[in-house]
Amino acid sequence: MTTPKEQLPTPTSGLLHDQGYRHYGGLRAPHGQAWMVIARMHVMSALKYRPFLMLLLVAWARVIYYAVRIYVSSVSPQVPTFFAVNPGLFQEFLTGQGIFVFLVTIGQAGIIADDRRANALQLYLSKPLTRLEYITGKLVPPMLWLLGVTWVPAMLLVILQVVLSGSFAFLRENLFLLPAITVASFVDSLLSAFLILALSSLSKSRRFVSVMFAGIMFFTFGMYQSLRAITGSRWWAAIAPGQMVDVITAWVFRARVEPLVPVPVAVAVVVGLIVLSAVILERRVRGVEVVA
Amino acid sequence: MPPVVDLQNVTVRYGTNAALRDVTVAFPSGAIGLLGPNGAGKSTMIKALLGLLAPERGQMTVLGLDVRHAPLQIRRRIGYMPESDTHIPGMNAVSFVAFCGELAGLPRSDAMQRAHEVLYYVGLGEARYRNVEQYSTGMKQRIKLAQALVHDPELLFLDEPTNGMDPKGRDEMLDLVRDIAHNKQMNLILSSHLLPDVEYTCDHVVVLDKGTVATQGPIAALKGPGGRVFELRVKGDGEAFIAALQAAGLECHNTDDDVMRVFVPDERGAPFLFQLASKQHVQVRHLRASVPTLEDVFAKAVGES
């Protein structure tokens, strides 16, 4: 620092590549829209990633099977019970999509972790956007993909049923079906999206985040099964988020099965996990990492 | 002209450690150097001004806007080049800079057009379709400058912009900074611990030391209107000689190379130094006259004498 100036290389002029910097006089968007920019960037990036596209396509393969069931049921009224179209078919479809919800969620593991690895948080938060906008922008893409493999195909199956049967009779008889599909899909998607965002904010490695998410889902399920086998109590299901989503799904579809835990408990667990994730995000998404 | 940045009694703490202590300082428009040794609080001050760190107490305004109440309006009008390596993963340079422009509120097409322009301006025109993660350190510094410029801010915060650059790249970066400040009518605050960088690019300087403002003012004024600096290398009792110099009212400090820099504020020149050395029975082995530099100002301000 105290080296004489004469001994240091003196900056030379005339090395500029282009002096043509121009001031900008165009429009600027009002505040509050940056989350859309972030969300769009992530959606476009994901669409360029072929393995992720393949996963989405595979997730839609089950739609074909259920569409065939609906078609067979509509052309032949004397179908076996197995092919009968009832609300249970849609519940079964959504529950079966669970594996794709899991895989698609894993595919979003790097959504904040990559930013942390590249020190991008300070870059984002030095722009005119709030932390809430940043988190919203990061939440939207996983929500889109998750609803894209749950709510969208389920709704298409309902539309297919109406089109093929030529009447709204089925819907009139099951007025709860559309809200049920919507609530079940959103609960599953929201919980998965919040969990992966929170976990992603805790690490700089997307691989580690994937392992953590898989660990949480499998470990809690394994713990529940073990503790239930040991104690005989179904209440241990409350430690497994996936089981809680299934309880809520069964309830909104009016399934005639005894729930593992009372529905309010399942709702409380899901809401608690979402709130916990939000708290983690609030603490971890900062432009400056303070190590006190 | 009102100050572009104004801090009043600002204290920022990391836990129990105060990084800024009751700082009151005003940054005028133009190119301002924020000087200080590592850990002086330069980056903390910038992050507090960006609203990324909340001060424990005090008031801060940037471009006349209160940082606490209008952080988004401020961030829309400023550009920030962080010190550490930073990028958005998986993007090429033009997409990255355009994305930053969109985040700052530019429409998509304008952001893309501006991205191309500023990438050419910072010297990355030919490499703009390469993934940022493959860039060299010097190129990463340039792209950080490009993303700070893309939305045409009124005020630029540059945090150690020449860090890790080779001499040629450093010169080019300093030329860019100087051009932005002097030809593009953009205010900038350049945080650095490199005195020549600040002296080359800035007109005004704020020196921070241990979280407080050690000195501030126009560089020319701080260097002093008159006087000369002599670089001396002596053989003999150096400490006694320094004491004699100080007793004679001269400022003196040692450099890393055993060269002492003596500031003579009046007409007394080299003969006086020789006389003083003779009286102290010290041999003058080397004497060279130079003009006062920012280094002298800095050394005096942070107490290296």
XYZ file of C-alpha atoms in Angstrom:
597
model
C 0.000 0.000 0.000
C 2.882 2.295 0.641
C 4.781 1.484 -2.523
C 5.665 4.707 -4.312
C 3.297 5.481 -7.124
C 6.103 5.722 -9.611
C 6.893 2.046 -9.161
C 3.372 0.894 -9.986
C 2.161 0.485 -13.544
C 0.571 3.714 -14.600
C -2.752 3.316 -16.373
C -2.472 4.187 -19.993
C -5.094 5.825 -22.093
C -6.322 4.887 -25.531
C -7.100 1.255 -24.741
C -10.864 1.587 -24.695
C -12.577 -0.830 -27.029
C -15.595 1.331 -27.665
C -16.329 4.819 -26.497
C -19.879 4.577 -27.738
C -21.687 4.300 -24.426
C -25.104 5.861 -24.769
C -27.491 6.962 -22.063
C -30.844 5.213 -21.910
C -33.950 7.298 -22.366
C -36.566 4.581 -22.742
C -39.305 3.245 -20.519
C -38.822 1.491 -17.215
C -41.287 -0.953 -15.742
C -42.889 -0.027 -12.420
C -41.724 -1.780 -9.256
C -43.108 -5.188 -8.403
C -42.615 -6.972 -11.723
C -39.116 -8.351 -11.228
C -40.459 -11.662 -9.918
C -41.912 -12.307 -13.362
C -38.494 -11.736 -14.934
C -36.938 -14.250 -12.539
C -39.726 -16.786 -13.034
C -39.586 -16.488 -16.814
C -35.828 -16.932 -16.821
C -36.113 -20.159 -14.837
C -38.956 -21.498 -16.963
C -37.028 -20.812 -20.172
C -33.868 -22.383 -18.728
C -35.759 -25.517 -17.709
C -37.324 -25.833 -21.153
C -33.822 -25.919 -22.648
C -32.815 -28.808 -20.390
C -33.704 -31.997 -22.241
C -33.744 -34.469 -19.327
C -36.218 -32.244 -17.486
C -38.437 -32.074 -20.575
C -38.311 -35.863 -20.830
C -39.376 -36.096 -17.203
C -42.372 -33.864 -17.871
C -43.318 -35.989 -20.883
C -43.073 -39.194 -18.877
C -45.174 -37.595 -16.150
C -47.892 -37.109 -18.739
C -47.763 -40.745 -19.874
C -50.184 -41.748 -17.115
C -52.686 -39.266 -18.530
C -52.987 -41.457 -21.629
C -53.847 -44.501 -19.517
C -56.567 -42.614 -17.622
C -57.859 -41.050 -20.845
C -58.282 -44.554 -22.273
C -60.191 -45.591 -19.154
C -62.514 -42.604 -19.515
C -62.966 -43.333 -23.223
C -63.784 -47.012 -22.668
C -66.223 -46.077 -19.947
C -67.979 -43.581 -22.208
C -68.355 -45.869 -25.253
C -69.396 -48.930 -23.296
C -71.718 -48.387 -20.354
C -71.351 -52.034 -19.309
C -67.726 -51.705 -18.274
C -66.259 -53.506 -15.292
C -66.124 -51.587 -12.005
C -62.435 -51.157 -12.536
C -63.104 -48.881 -15.539
C -65.950 -46.934 -13.952
C -65.443 -43.189 -13.926
C -65.969 -41.768 -10.461
C -64.225 -39.174 -8.255
C -61.984 -41.947 -6.977
C -60.415 -42.205 -10.417
C -59.177 -38.621 -10.186
C -57.977 -39.103 -6.633
C -56.111 -42.210 -7.750
C -54.578 -40.258 -10.625
C -53.362 -37.454 -8.356
C -51.999 -39.816 -5.722
C -50.211 -41.790 -8.447
C -48.597 -38.612 -9.749
C -46.772 -38.385 -6.410
C -43.631 -39.970 -7.842
C -43.491 -37.327 -10.570
C -44.142 -34.583 -8.038
C -41.122 -35.927 -6.173
C -38.912 -36.106 -9.291
C -39.950 -32.718 -10.645
C -39.275 -31.205 -7.215
C -35.822 -32.787 -7.170
C -35.259 -31.192 -10.595
C -35.660 -27.769 -8.954
C -33.058 -28.403 -6.253
C -30.614 -25.821 -7.569
C -33.075 -22.966 -7.832
C -31.536 -20.986 -4.951
C -28.489 -23.174 -4.249
C -27.039 -22.257 -7.658
C -27.447 -18.556 -6.836
C -25.704 -19.074 -3.534
C -22.865 -20.949 -5.226
C -22.410 -18.131 -7.744
C -22.828 -15.333 -5.155
C -25.796 -14.133 -7.177
C -27.976 -13.138 -4.242
C -26.152 -9.840 -3.754
C -26.554 -9.216 -7.460
C -30.308 -9.822 -7.379
C -30.843 -7.820 -4.225
C -28.816 -4.868 -5.468
C -31.476 -4.495 -8.186
C -34.827 -2.820 -7.519
C -36.558 -5.891 -6.156
C -37.497 -7.038 -2.675
C -36.614 -10.343 -1.079
C -40.296 -11.275 -1.330
C -40.182 -10.675 -5.077
C -37.052 -12.804 -5.348
C -38.670 -15.661 -3.423
C -41.882 -15.323 -5.433
C -39.896 -15.457 -8.649
C -38.195 -18.613 -7.413
C -41.444 -20.171 -6.170
C -43.389 -19.755 -9.393
C -41.368 -22.129 -11.650
C -41.597 -25.208 -9.360
C -45.261 -24.420 -8.787
C -45.827 -24.253 -12.545
C -44.093 -27.566 -13.194
C -45.786 -29.292 -10.259
C -49.244 -28.057 -11.199
C -48.363 -29.030 -14.749
C -48.089 -32.670 -13.710
C -51.011 -32.652 -11.269
C -53.712 -30.016 -11.669
C -53.457 -29.490 -15.451
C -53.708 -33.176 -16.487
C -56.400 -33.867 -13.884
C -58.460 -30.974 -15.221
C -57.922 -32.177 -18.774
C -59.217 -35.600 -17.749
C -62.345 -33.958 -16.329
C -62.835 -32.020 -19.578
C -62.289 -35.243 -21.534
C -64.927 -36.979 -19.453
C -67.436 -34.168 -20.141
C -66.653 -34.133 -23.865
C -66.878 -37.904 -24.292
C -70.028 -38.309 -22.214
C -71.649 -35.348 -23.961
C -73.177 -34.017 -20.749
C -72.372 -32.319 -17.479
C -74.269 -34.916 -15.519
C -71.136 -36.392 -13.964
C -69.916 -32.970 -12.872
C -73.328 -32.019 -11.497
C -73.395 -35.204 -9.457
C -69.898 -34.505 -8.145
C -69.782 -30.766 -7.686
C -66.895 -31.098 -5.241
C -64.643 -32.639 -7.907
C -63.136 -29.465 -9.402
C -62.414 -27.850 -6.010
C -61.069 -31.196 -4.766
C -58.641 -31.530 -7.673
C -57.590 -27.914 -7.208
C -57.066 -28.131 -3.449
C -55.246 -31.483 -3.581
C -52.952 -30.334 -6.405
C -52.168 -26.989 -4.803
C -51.496 -28.445 -1.351
C -49.065 -31.012 -2.769
C -47.385 -28.512 -5.106
C -47.143 -25.713 -2.562
C -45.652 -27.944 0.114
C -43.110 -29.487 -2.284
C -42.167 -26.116 -3.771
C -41.687 -24.452 -0.388
C -39.685 -27.387 0.957
C -37.319 -27.481 -2.011
C -36.886 -23.694 -1.919
C -36.068 -23.729 1.786
C -33.638 -26.625 1.416
C -32.101 -24.985 -1.646
C -31.463 -21.823 0.366
C -29.511 -23.830 2.935
C -26.819 -25.113 0.607
C -24.632 -24.193 -2.335
C -24.888 -27.679 -3.842
C -27.965 -28.768 -5.786
C -26.882 -32.388 -5.340
C -26.857 -32.000 -1.583
C -30.287 -30.348 -1.712
C -31.643 -33.276 -3.755
C -30.275 -35.741 -1.238
C -31.733 -33.722 1.648
C -35.177 -33.574 0.042
C -35.171 -37.281 -0.807
C -33.888 -38.017 2.667
C -36.666 -36.037 4.312
C -39.377 -37.716 2.252
C -38.061 -41.293 2.541
C -36.679 -41.051 6.055
C -39.883 -39.618 7.512
C -41.945 -42.270 5.733
C -39.620 -45.004 6.981
C -39.722 -43.619 10.494
C -43.505 -43.497 10.389
C -43.742 -47.124 9.243
C -41.267 -48.309 11.843
C -42.827 -46.403 14.734
C -46.303 -47.491 13.684
C -45.140 -51.111 13.609
C -43.577 -50.746 17.050
C -46.273 -48.725 18.802
C -49.319 -49.611 16.726
C -50.315 -45.936 16.554
C -51.206 -44.354 13.218
C -50.515 -40.920 14.648
C -46.878 -41.319 13.701
C -48.020 -40.538 10.160
C -47.873 -36.893 11.273
C -44.073 -36.961 10.891
C -44.344 -37.916 7.187
C -45.295 -34.918 4.969
C -46.314 -37.195 2.093
C -48.808 -39.016 4.311
C -50.308 -35.721 5.433
C -50.874 -34.673 1.829
C -52.571 -38.022 1.196
C -54.852 -37.475 4.216
C -55.910 -34.060 2.901
C -56.355 -35.426 -0.629
C -58.551 -38.280 0.621
C -60.613 -35.813 2.668
C -61.240 -33.351 -0.176
C -62.212 -36.266 -2.449
C -64.615 -37.524 0.245
C -62.959 -40.934 0.224
C -64.562 -43.434 2.568
C -61.414 -44.400 4.415
C -60.485 -43.683 7.965
C -57.715 -41.047 7.897
C -54.364 -41.836 9.483
C -54.684 -38.688 11.578
C -57.532 -36.190 11.932
C -57.663 -33.817 8.971
C -56.986 -30.704 11.100
C -53.740 -32.326 12.242
C -52.738 -33.016 8.637
C -53.568 -29.419 7.694
C -51.612 -28.128 10.681
C -48.557 -30.197 9.724
C -48.645 -28.994 6.126
C -49.171 -25.360 7.110
C -46.455 -25.682 9.748
C -43.963 -26.996 7.195
C -44.812 -24.200 4.770
C -44.412 -21.582 7.509
C -41.123 -23.155 8.615
C -39.889 -23.053 5.020
C -40.907 -19.402 4.744
C -39.008 -18.574 7.938
C -35.904 -20.345 6.618
C -36.185 -18.431 3.359
C -36.598 -15.148 5.212
C -33.398 -15.815 7.134
C -31.340 -17.233 4.296
C -32.240 -14.976 1.384
C -30.118 -11.947 2.157
C -27.789 -9.826 0.106
C -25.130 -10.003 2.781
C -24.215 -13.134 4.652
C -23.505 -12.037 8.196
C -21.417 -14.397 10.265
C -21.738 -13.047 13.791
C -24.637 20.761 -5.968
C -26.279 18.546 -3.313
C -24.268 15.474 -2.306
C -25.082 12.254 -4.168
C -24.591 10.261 -0.974
C -24.935 11.536 2.556
C -24.382 9.665 5.804
C -25.231 11.118 9.195
C -23.953 9.380 12.343
C -24.186 5.942 10.763
C -23.195 2.904 12.802
C -23.288 -0.581 11.301
C -22.511 -3.659 13.353
C -21.861 -7.300 12.544
C -22.950 -8.819 15.816
C -20.886 -7.023 18.432
C -18.284 -5.810 15.942
C -18.849 -2.269 14.673
C -17.841 -2.052 11.012
C -18.857 1.612 10.754
C -18.753 3.867 13.810
C -20.792 7.022 13.869
C -19.803 7.932 10.322
C -20.829 11.329 9.016
C -19.719 12.063 5.484
C -21.075 13.573 2.274
C -20.051 12.378 -1.186
C -20.252 15.159 -3.772
C -21.093 14.441 -7.400
C -18.342 13.230 -9.690
C -15.841 10.449 -9.164
C -15.205 9.747 -5.502
C -12.661 7.316 -4.169
C -13.474 5.373 -1.045
C -10.082 4.470 0.300
C -9.030 2.405 3.228
C -7.090 -0.647 4.277
C -8.791 -4.037 4.284
C -11.440 -4.139 6.982
C -11.828 -0.370 7.122
C -15.558 -0.615 6.373
C -15.642 0.322 2.673
C -17.733 -2.628 1.463
C -19.939 -2.377 4.532
C -20.669 1.249 3.726
C -21.621 0.375 0.134
C -23.836 -2.503 1.240
C -25.533 -0.282 3.792
C -26.146 2.336 1.111
C -27.678 -0.346 -1.115
C -30.019 -1.308 1.709
C -28.470 -4.772 2.028
C -27.358 -4.048 5.591
C -29.460 -2.163 8.117
C -27.527 0.370 10.174
C -27.896 0.256 13.914
C -28.421 4.007 13.878
C -27.949 7.025 11.682
C -29.439 8.307 8.454
C -28.328 7.716 4.886
C -29.498 9.299 1.675
C -28.540 8.367 -1.867
C -29.441 10.755 -4.702
C -31.591 12.630 -2.201
C -33.626 9.537 -1.249
C -33.675 8.018 2.214
C -32.148 4.531 2.112
C -34.508 3.258 4.795
C -37.682 4.433 3.078
C -36.907 4.258 -0.621
C -34.425 1.431 -1.214
C -36.080 0.273 -4.437
C -36.149 3.742 -5.973
C -32.496 4.099 -5.068
C -31.497 0.736 -6.515
C -33.257 1.596 -9.736
C -30.997 4.628 -10.132
C -27.723 3.102 -9.092
C -25.447 0.375 -10.412
C -23.436 -1.918 -8.169
C -20.335 -3.851 -9.105
C -19.664 -6.238 -6.228
C -16.198 -7.149 -5.074
C -16.634 -10.903 -5.118
C -16.990 -13.089 -8.175
C -20.683 -13.232 -9.050
C -22.894 -14.306 -11.948
C -26.179 -16.020 -12.720
C -25.379 -19.687 -13.395
C -25.917 -21.153 -16.844
C -26.098 -17.913 -18.802
C -24.016 -16.435 -21.567
C -22.815 -12.869 -21.156
C -25.446 -11.152 -23.249
C -28.321 -13.042 -21.599
C -26.869 -12.323 -18.173
C -26.492 -8.589 -18.751
C -29.916 -8.346 -20.424
C -31.435 -10.233 -17.489
C -29.876 -7.735 -15.082
C -31.306 -4.928 -17.204
C -34.764 -6.465 -17.003
C -34.444 -6.839 -13.245
C -33.666 -3.122 -13.145
C -36.912 -2.407 -14.986
C -35.883 -2.191 -18.637
C -38.271 -3.695 -21.200
C -36.997 -6.975 -22.611
C -36.050 -5.708 -26.078
C -34.351 -2.594 -24.673
C -32.475 -4.675 -22.123
C -31.144 -6.944 -24.860
C -30.076 -4.005 -27.009
C -28.385 -2.299 -24.062
C -26.671 -5.571 -23.130
C -25.005 -5.733 -26.544
C -23.969 -2.082 -26.315
C -22.456 -2.202 -22.849
C -20.691 -5.484 -23.555
C -18.976 -3.831 -26.501
C -18.238 -0.827 -24.334
C -16.507 -2.884 -21.640
C -14.570 -4.874 -24.243
C -16.519 -8.138 -24.191
C -18.235 -7.734 -27.538
C -16.508 -10.702 -29.139
C -17.065 -12.946 -26.122
C -20.663 -12.026 -25.436
C -22.105 -15.406 -26.417
C -19.752 -17.356 -24.174
C -20.954 -18.773 -20.888
C -19.943 -16.435 -18.079
C -18.662 -19.358 -16.019
C -15.916 -19.874 -18.608
C -14.661 -16.296 -18.338
C -11.243 -15.370 -16.989
C -10.957 -13.231 -13.862
C -10.454 -10.085 -15.904
C -13.470 -10.831 -18.078
C -15.574 -11.489 -14.985
C -14.616 -8.053 -13.664
C -15.692 -6.501 -16.953
C -19.018 -8.283 -17.020
C -19.705 -7.178 -13.468
C -19.178 -3.633 -14.691
C -21.454 -4.282 -17.684
C -24.330 -5.529 -15.524
C -23.943 -2.446 -13.322
C -24.098 -0.174 -16.367
C -26.837 -1.815 -18.404
C -29.728 0.231 -16.992
C -27.754 3.483 -17.286
C -27.564 4.375 -13.601
C -26.972 7.857 -12.250
C -24.543 6.571 -9.644
C -22.169 3.622 -9.799
C -20.761 1.783 -6.795
C -17.591 -0.024 -7.804
C -16.185 -2.302 -5.135
C -12.518 -3.108 -5.855
C -13.001 -3.169 -9.652
C -9.419 -4.138 -10.449
C -9.195 -7.080 -8.047
C -7.317 -10.006 -9.556
C -6.650 -8.315 -12.891
C -3.355 -8.443 -14.747
C -1.587 -5.080 -15.311
C -2.949 -4.625 -18.841
C -6.482 -5.526 -17.812
C -6.190 -3.271 -14.794
C -5.134 -0.339 -16.953
C -8.038 -0.940 -19.306
C -10.501 -1.202 -16.432
C -9.208 2.055 -14.953
C -9.529 3.712 -18.346
C -13.130 2.553 -18.498
C -13.849 3.853 -15.017
C -12.205 7.148 -15.801
C -14.145 7.429 -19.045
C -17.439 6.709 -17.279
C -16.725 9.311 -14.629
C -15.308 12.066 -16.768
C -16.917 11.652 -20.188
C -20.247 9.952 -19.519
C -21.467 12.282 -16.780
C -22.031 9.437 -14.355
C -21.328 9.762 -10.655
C -19.293 6.948 -9.206
C -17.930 5.812 -5.892
C -14.902 3.628 -6.284
C -13.970 1.570 -3.266
C -10.386 0.423 -3.300
C -7.329 -0.130 -1.187
C -5.125 0.649 -4.210
C -4.101 4.278 -4.046
C -2.984 4.640 -7.677
C -6.375 3.353 -8.871
C -8.178 6.024 -6.901
C -5.718 8.740 -7.758
C -6.017 7.972 -11.479
C -9.801 7.821 -11.672
C -11.186 10.062 -8.944
C -11.280 13.755 -8.119
C -12.349 13.429 -4.539
C -11.515 10.939 -1.826
C -12.953 9.681 1.441
C -10.471 7.745 3.558
C -11.910 5.211 5.979
C -9.958 3.625 8.775
C -11.297 1.232 11.405
C -14.860 2.169 10.604
C -14.407 5.914 10.847
C -13.676 8.656 8.330
C -9.989 9.468 8.609
C -10.049 12.288 6.082
C -11.961 13.482 3.046
C -11.847 16.118 0.371
C -10.685 16.855 -3.160
C -7.501 14.923 -3.868
C -5.703 18.030 -5.073
C -6.587 19.914 -1.909
C -5.618 17.039 0.349
C -2.242 16.777 -1.288
C -1.722 20.402 -0.314
C -1.187 23.528 -2.359
C 2.567 23.668 -1.905
C 5.489 21.844 -0.502
C 7.521 18.977 -1.762
C 8.105 15.398 -0.853
C 11.579 13.925 -0.650
C 12.320 10.253 -0.729
C 15.328 9.549 1.432
C 17.433 6.520 2.237
C 19.867 7.081 5.068
C 22.570 5.177 6.879
C 22.975 5.703 10.608
C 20.559 6.321 13.411
C 17.362 6.599 11.377
C 15.105 6.977 14.376
C 17.060 9.929 15.715
C 16.969 11.492 12.263
C 13.200 11.038 12.038
C 12.843 12.611 15.479
C 14.913 15.543 14.323
C 12.806 15.908 11.180
C 9.623 15.903 13.222
C 11.114 18.374 15.683
C 11.759 20.627 12.700
C 8.071 20.448 11.819
C 8.360 18.043 8.895
C 6.098 15.065 8.307
C 7.863 11.810 7.748
C 6.916 8.190 7.236
C 8.720 5.043 6.200
C 7.785 2.919 3.205
C 8.201 -0.823 2.790
C 11.483 -0.318 0.948
C 13.326 1.453 3.807
C 12.703 4.667 1.990
C 11.406 7.478 4.117
C 9.136 10.070 2.579
C 9.574 13.519 4.055
C 7.030 16.220 3.370
C 8.521 19.701 3.429
C 5.659 22.199 3.465
C 7.702 25.370 2.958
C 10.706 26.696 1.087
C 13.213 24.560 2.948
C 14.475 22.007 0.496
C 17.149 19.369 0.045
C 19.971 21.511 1.585
C 18.034 21.703 4.835
C 17.647 17.933 4.887
C 21.365 17.478 4.278
C 22.161 19.909 7.119
C 19.832 18.072 9.475
C 21.348 14.713 8.501
C 24.805 16.095 9.079
C 23.865 17.319 12.536
C 22.510 13.870 13.384
C 25.601 12.173 11.940
C 23.500 10.351 9.380
C 24.600 9.674 5.809
C 22.098 10.449 3.080
C 22.546 7.630 0.559
C 19.609 8.524 -1.659
C 17.489 11.635 -2.079
C 14.841 12.171 -4.697
C 12.289 14.955 -4.880
C 8.721 14.207 -5.907
C 5.310 15.770 -5.601
C 2.972 14.777 -2.759
C 0.781 11.804 -3.711
C -2.399 10.342 -2.388
C -0.194 7.889 -0.598
C 1.119 10.689 1.596
C -2.420 11.810 2.329
C -3.434 8.247 3.105
C -0.440 7.526 5.294
C -1.055 10.685 7.250
C -4.765 9.960 7.592
C -4.498 6.383 8.801
C -1.523 7.074 11.015
C 1.257 5.213 9.293
C 3.735 7.936 10.056
